[in-house]
mmCIF file of C-alpha atoms in Angstrom:
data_model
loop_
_atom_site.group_PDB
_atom_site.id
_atom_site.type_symbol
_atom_site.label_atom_id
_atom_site.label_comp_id
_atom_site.label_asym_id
_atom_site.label_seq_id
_atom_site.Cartn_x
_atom_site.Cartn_y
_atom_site.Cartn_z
ATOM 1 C CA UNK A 1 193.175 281.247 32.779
ATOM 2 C CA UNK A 2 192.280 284.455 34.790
ATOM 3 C CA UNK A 3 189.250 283.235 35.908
ATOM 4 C CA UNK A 4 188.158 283.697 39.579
ATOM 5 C CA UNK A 5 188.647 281.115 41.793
ATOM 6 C CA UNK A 6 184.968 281.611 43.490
ATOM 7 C CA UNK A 7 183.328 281.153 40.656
ATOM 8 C CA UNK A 8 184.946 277.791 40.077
ATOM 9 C CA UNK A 9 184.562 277.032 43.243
ATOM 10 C CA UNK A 10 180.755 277.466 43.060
ATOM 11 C CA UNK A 11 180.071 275.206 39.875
ATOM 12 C CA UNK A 12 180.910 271.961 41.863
ATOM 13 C CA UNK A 13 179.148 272.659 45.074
ATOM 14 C CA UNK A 14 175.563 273.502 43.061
ATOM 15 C CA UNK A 15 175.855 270.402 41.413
ATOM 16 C CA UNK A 16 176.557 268.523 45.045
ATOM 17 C CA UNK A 17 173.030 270.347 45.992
ATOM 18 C CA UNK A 18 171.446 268.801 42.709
ATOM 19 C CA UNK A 19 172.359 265.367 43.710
ATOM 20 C CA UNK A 20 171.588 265.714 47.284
ATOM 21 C CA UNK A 21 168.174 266.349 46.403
ATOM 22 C CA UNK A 22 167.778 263.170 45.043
ATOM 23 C CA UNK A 23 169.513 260.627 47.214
ATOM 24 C CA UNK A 24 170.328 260.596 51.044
ATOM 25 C CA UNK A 25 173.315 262.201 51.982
ATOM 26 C CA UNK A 26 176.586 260.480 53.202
ATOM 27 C CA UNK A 27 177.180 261.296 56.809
ATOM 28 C CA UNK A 28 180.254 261.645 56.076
ATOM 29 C CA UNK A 29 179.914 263.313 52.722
ATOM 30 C CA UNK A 30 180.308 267.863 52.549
ATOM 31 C CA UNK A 31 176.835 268.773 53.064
ATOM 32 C CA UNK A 32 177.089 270.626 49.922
ATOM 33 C CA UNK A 33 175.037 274.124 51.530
ATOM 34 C CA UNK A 34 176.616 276.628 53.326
ATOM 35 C CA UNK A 35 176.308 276.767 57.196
ATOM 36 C CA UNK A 36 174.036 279.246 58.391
ATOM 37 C CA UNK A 37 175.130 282.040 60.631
ATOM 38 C CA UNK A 38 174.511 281.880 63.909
ATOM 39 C CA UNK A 39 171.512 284.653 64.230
ATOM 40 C CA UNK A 40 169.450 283.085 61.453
ATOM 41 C CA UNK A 41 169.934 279.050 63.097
ATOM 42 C CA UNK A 42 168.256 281.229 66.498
ATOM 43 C CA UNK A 43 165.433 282.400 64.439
ATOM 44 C CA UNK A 44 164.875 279.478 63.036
ATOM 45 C CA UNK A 45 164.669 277.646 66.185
ATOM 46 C CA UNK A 46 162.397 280.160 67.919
ATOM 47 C CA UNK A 47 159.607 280.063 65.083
ATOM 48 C CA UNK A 48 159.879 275.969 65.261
ATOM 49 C CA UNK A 49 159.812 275.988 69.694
ATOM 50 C CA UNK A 50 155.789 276.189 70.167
ATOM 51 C CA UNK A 51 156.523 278.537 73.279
ATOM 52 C CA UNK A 52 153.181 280.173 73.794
ATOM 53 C CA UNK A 53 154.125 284.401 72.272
ATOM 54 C CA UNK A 54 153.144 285.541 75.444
ATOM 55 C CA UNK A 55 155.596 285.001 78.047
ATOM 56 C CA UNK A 56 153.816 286.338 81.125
ATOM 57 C CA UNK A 57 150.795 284.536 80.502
ATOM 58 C CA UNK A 58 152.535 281.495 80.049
ATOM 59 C CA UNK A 59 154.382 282.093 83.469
ATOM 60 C CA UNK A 60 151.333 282.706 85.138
ATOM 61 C CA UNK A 61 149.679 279.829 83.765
ATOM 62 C CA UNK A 62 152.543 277.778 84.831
ATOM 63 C CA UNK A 63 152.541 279.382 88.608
ATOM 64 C CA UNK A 64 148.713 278.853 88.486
ATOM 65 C CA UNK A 65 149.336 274.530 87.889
ATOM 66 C CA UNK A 66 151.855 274.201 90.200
ATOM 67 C CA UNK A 67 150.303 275.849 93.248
ATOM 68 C CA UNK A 68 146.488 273.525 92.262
ATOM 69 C CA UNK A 69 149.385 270.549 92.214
ATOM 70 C CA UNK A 70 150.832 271.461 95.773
ATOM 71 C CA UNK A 71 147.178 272.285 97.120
ATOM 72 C CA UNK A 72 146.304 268.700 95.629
ATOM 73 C CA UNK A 73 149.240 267.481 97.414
ATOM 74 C CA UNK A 74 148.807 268.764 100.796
ATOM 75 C CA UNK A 75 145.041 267.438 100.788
ATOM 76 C CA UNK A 76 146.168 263.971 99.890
ATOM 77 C CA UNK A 77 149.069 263.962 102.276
ATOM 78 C CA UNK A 78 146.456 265.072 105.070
ATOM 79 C CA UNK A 79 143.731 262.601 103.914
ATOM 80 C CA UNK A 80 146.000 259.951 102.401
ATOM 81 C CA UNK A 81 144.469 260.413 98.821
ATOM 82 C CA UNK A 82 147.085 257.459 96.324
ATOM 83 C CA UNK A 83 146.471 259.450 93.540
ATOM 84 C CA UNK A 84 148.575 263.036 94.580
ATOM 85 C CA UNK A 85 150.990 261.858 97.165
ATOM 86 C CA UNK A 86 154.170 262.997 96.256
ATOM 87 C CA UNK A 87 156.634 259.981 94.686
ATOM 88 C CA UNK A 88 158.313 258.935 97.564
ATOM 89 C CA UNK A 89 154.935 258.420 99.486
ATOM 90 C CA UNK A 90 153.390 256.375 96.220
ATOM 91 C CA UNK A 91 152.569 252.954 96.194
ATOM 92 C CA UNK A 92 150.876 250.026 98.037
ATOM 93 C CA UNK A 93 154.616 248.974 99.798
ATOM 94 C CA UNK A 94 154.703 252.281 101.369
ATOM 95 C CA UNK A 95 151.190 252.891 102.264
ATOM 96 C CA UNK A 96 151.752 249.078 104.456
ATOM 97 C CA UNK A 97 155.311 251.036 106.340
ATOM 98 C CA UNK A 98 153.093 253.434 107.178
ATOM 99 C CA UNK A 99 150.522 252.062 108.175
ATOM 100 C CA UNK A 100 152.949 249.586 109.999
ATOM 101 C CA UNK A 101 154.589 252.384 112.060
ATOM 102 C CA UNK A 102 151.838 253.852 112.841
ATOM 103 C CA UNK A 103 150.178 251.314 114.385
ATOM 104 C CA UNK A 104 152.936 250.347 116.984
ATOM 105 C CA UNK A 105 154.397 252.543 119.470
ATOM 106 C CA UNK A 106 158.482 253.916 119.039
ATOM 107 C CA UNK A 107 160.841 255.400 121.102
ATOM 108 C CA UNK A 108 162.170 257.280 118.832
ATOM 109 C CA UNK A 109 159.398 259.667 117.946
ATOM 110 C CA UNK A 110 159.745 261.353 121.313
ATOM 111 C CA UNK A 111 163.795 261.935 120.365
ATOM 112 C CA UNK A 112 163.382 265.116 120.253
ATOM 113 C CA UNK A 113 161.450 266.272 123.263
ATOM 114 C CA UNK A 114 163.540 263.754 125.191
ATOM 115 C CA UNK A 115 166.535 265.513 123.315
ATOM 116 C CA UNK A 116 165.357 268.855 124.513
ATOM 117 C CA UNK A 117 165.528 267.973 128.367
ATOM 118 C CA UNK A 118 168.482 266.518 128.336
ATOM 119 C CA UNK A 119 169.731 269.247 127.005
ATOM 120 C CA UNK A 120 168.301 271.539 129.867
ATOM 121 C CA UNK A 121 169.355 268.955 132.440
ATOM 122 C CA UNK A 122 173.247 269.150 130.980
ATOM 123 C CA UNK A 123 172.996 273.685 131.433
ATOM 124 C CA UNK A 124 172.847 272.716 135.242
ATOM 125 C CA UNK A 125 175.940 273.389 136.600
ATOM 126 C CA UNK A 126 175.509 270.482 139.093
ATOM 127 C CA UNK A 127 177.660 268.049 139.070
ATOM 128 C CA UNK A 128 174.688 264.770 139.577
ATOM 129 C CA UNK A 129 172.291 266.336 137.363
ATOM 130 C CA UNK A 130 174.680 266.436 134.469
ATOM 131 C CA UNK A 131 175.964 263.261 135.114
ATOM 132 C CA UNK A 132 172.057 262.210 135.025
ATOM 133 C CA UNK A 133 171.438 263.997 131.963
ATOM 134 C CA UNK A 134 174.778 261.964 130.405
ATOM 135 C CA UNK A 135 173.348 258.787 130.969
ATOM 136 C CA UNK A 136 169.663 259.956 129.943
ATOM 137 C CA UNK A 137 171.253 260.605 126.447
ATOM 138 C CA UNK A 138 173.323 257.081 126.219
ATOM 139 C CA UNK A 139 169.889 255.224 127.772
ATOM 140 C CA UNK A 140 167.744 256.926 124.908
ATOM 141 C CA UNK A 141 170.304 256.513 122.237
ATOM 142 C CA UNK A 142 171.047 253.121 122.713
ATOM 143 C CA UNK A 143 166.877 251.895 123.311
ATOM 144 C CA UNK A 144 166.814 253.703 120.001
ATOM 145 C CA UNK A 145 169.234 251.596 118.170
ATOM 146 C CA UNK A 146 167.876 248.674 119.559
ATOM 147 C CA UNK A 147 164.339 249.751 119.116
ATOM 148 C CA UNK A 148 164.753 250.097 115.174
ATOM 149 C CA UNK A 149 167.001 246.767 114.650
ATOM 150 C CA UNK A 150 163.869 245.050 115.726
ATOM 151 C CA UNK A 151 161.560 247.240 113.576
ATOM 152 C CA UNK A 152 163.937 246.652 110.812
ATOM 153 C CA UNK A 153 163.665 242.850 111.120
ATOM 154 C CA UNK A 154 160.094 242.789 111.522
ATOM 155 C CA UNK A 155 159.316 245.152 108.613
ATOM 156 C CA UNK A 156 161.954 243.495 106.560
ATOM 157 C CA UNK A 157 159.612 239.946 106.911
ATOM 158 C CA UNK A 158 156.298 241.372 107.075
ATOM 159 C CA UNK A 159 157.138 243.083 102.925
ATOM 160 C CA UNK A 160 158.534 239.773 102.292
ATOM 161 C CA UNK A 161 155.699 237.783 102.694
ATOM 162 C CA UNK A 162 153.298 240.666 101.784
ATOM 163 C CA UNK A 163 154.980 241.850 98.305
ATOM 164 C CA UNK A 164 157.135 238.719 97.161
ATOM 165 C CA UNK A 165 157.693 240.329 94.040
ATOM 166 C CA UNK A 166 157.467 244.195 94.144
ATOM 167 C CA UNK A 167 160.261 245.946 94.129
ATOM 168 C CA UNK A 168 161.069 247.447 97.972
ATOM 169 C CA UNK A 169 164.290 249.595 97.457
ATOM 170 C CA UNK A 170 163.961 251.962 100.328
ATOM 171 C CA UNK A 171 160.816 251.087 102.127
ATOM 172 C CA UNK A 172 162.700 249.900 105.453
ATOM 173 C CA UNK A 173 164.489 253.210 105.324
ATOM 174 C CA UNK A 174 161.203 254.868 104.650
ATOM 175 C CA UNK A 175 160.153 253.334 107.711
ATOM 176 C CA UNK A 176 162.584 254.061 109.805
ATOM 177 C CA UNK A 177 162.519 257.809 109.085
ATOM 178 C CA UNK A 178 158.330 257.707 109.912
ATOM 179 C CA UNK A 179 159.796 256.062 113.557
ATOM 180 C CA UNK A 180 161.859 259.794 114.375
ATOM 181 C CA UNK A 181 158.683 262.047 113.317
ATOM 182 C CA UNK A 182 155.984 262.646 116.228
ATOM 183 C CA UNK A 183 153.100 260.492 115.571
ATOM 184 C CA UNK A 184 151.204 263.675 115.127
ATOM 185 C CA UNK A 185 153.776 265.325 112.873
ATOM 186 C CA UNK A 186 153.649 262.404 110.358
ATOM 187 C CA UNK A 187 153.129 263.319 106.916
ATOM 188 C CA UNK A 188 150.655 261.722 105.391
ATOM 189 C CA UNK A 189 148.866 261.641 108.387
ATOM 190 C CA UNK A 190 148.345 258.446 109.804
ATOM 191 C CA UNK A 191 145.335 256.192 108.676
ATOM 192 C CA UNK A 192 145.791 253.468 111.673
ATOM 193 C CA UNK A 193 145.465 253.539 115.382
ATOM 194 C CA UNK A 194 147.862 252.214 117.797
ATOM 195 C CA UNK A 195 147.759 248.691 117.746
ATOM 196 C CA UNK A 196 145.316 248.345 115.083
ATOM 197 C CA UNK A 197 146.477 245.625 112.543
ATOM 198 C CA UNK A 198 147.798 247.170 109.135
#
């Protein structure tokens, strides 16, 4: 009658443990085991993470990989080396844009020396040479415009009958991004010369 309430508490809940043990538990069943505090679930985490004990030496060798991957990267993008071009440069579909920009000549990979003189030419304070430089920067916008539709189109047929069935999310953009970069500039580097047949 003047029992504790603990201790009756406790009688049930050992027995819960008991059958646990021998069949799976319920999901939605008490878990019949206390929950642990919060300081012991860390400790038990950290001796089950394999983290290396030493922390600088892990940081270092993690520094140490990713500069031999960028090295590896910057060689292939200069020699054009599939194997550690970055993701977006992967893949036979882009290797044929690049090679198909490169080997063709674009207006728009001299935007921005073009962009630079007009932009001298409009400081003038003359009245004709501004006027010039206005309709310089319409002239080489519009050629521009014009001058990708077409390379659109063309690329657009050339993957089609090339890679009926590879996925090409992206490529004519791709393209079109190689067009604004002087040819010289290009990353990877070209592997074509003008008017060489990709």
């Amino acid at each position: 009658m003047f029992r504790s309430r603990a201790k009756t508490e406790k009688a049930p809940t050992d027995k819960v443990t008991a059958d646990l043990s021998q069949q799976p538990r319920d999901p939605q069943a008490p878990k019949g085991r206390p929950t642990p505090k919060r300081s012991e679930a860390q400790t038990q985490r950290r001796r089950a993470s394999s983290a290396p004990t030493d922390r600088k030496a892990a940081t270092k060798r993690q520094r140490e990989a990713r500069r031999a991957d960028l090295a590896r990267q910057r060689e292939a993008l200069a020699s054009g080396d599939e194997r550690y071009l970055p993701v977006r440069d992967k893949g036979p579909v882009r290797r044929f844009v690049r090679d198909f920009v490169d080997s063709r000549f674009y207006i728009a990979e001299y935007f921005l020396p073009l962009a630079v003189v007009i932009l001298i030419l409009s400081v003038i304070q003359v009245q004709n040479i501004q006027s010039i430089s206005l309709l310089l920067w319409m002239g080489v916008i519009i050629l521009i415009v014009i001058d990708s539709i077409g390379l659109s189109i063309r690329l657009k047929k050339q993957l089609r009958e090339r890679f009926p069935d590879t996925p090409k999310r992206g490529a004519v953009a791709y393209g079109l991004m190689r067009t604004l970069q002087m040819r010289r500039l290009r990353l990877p580097k070209p592997q074509v010369k003008r008017g060489e047949r990709p």
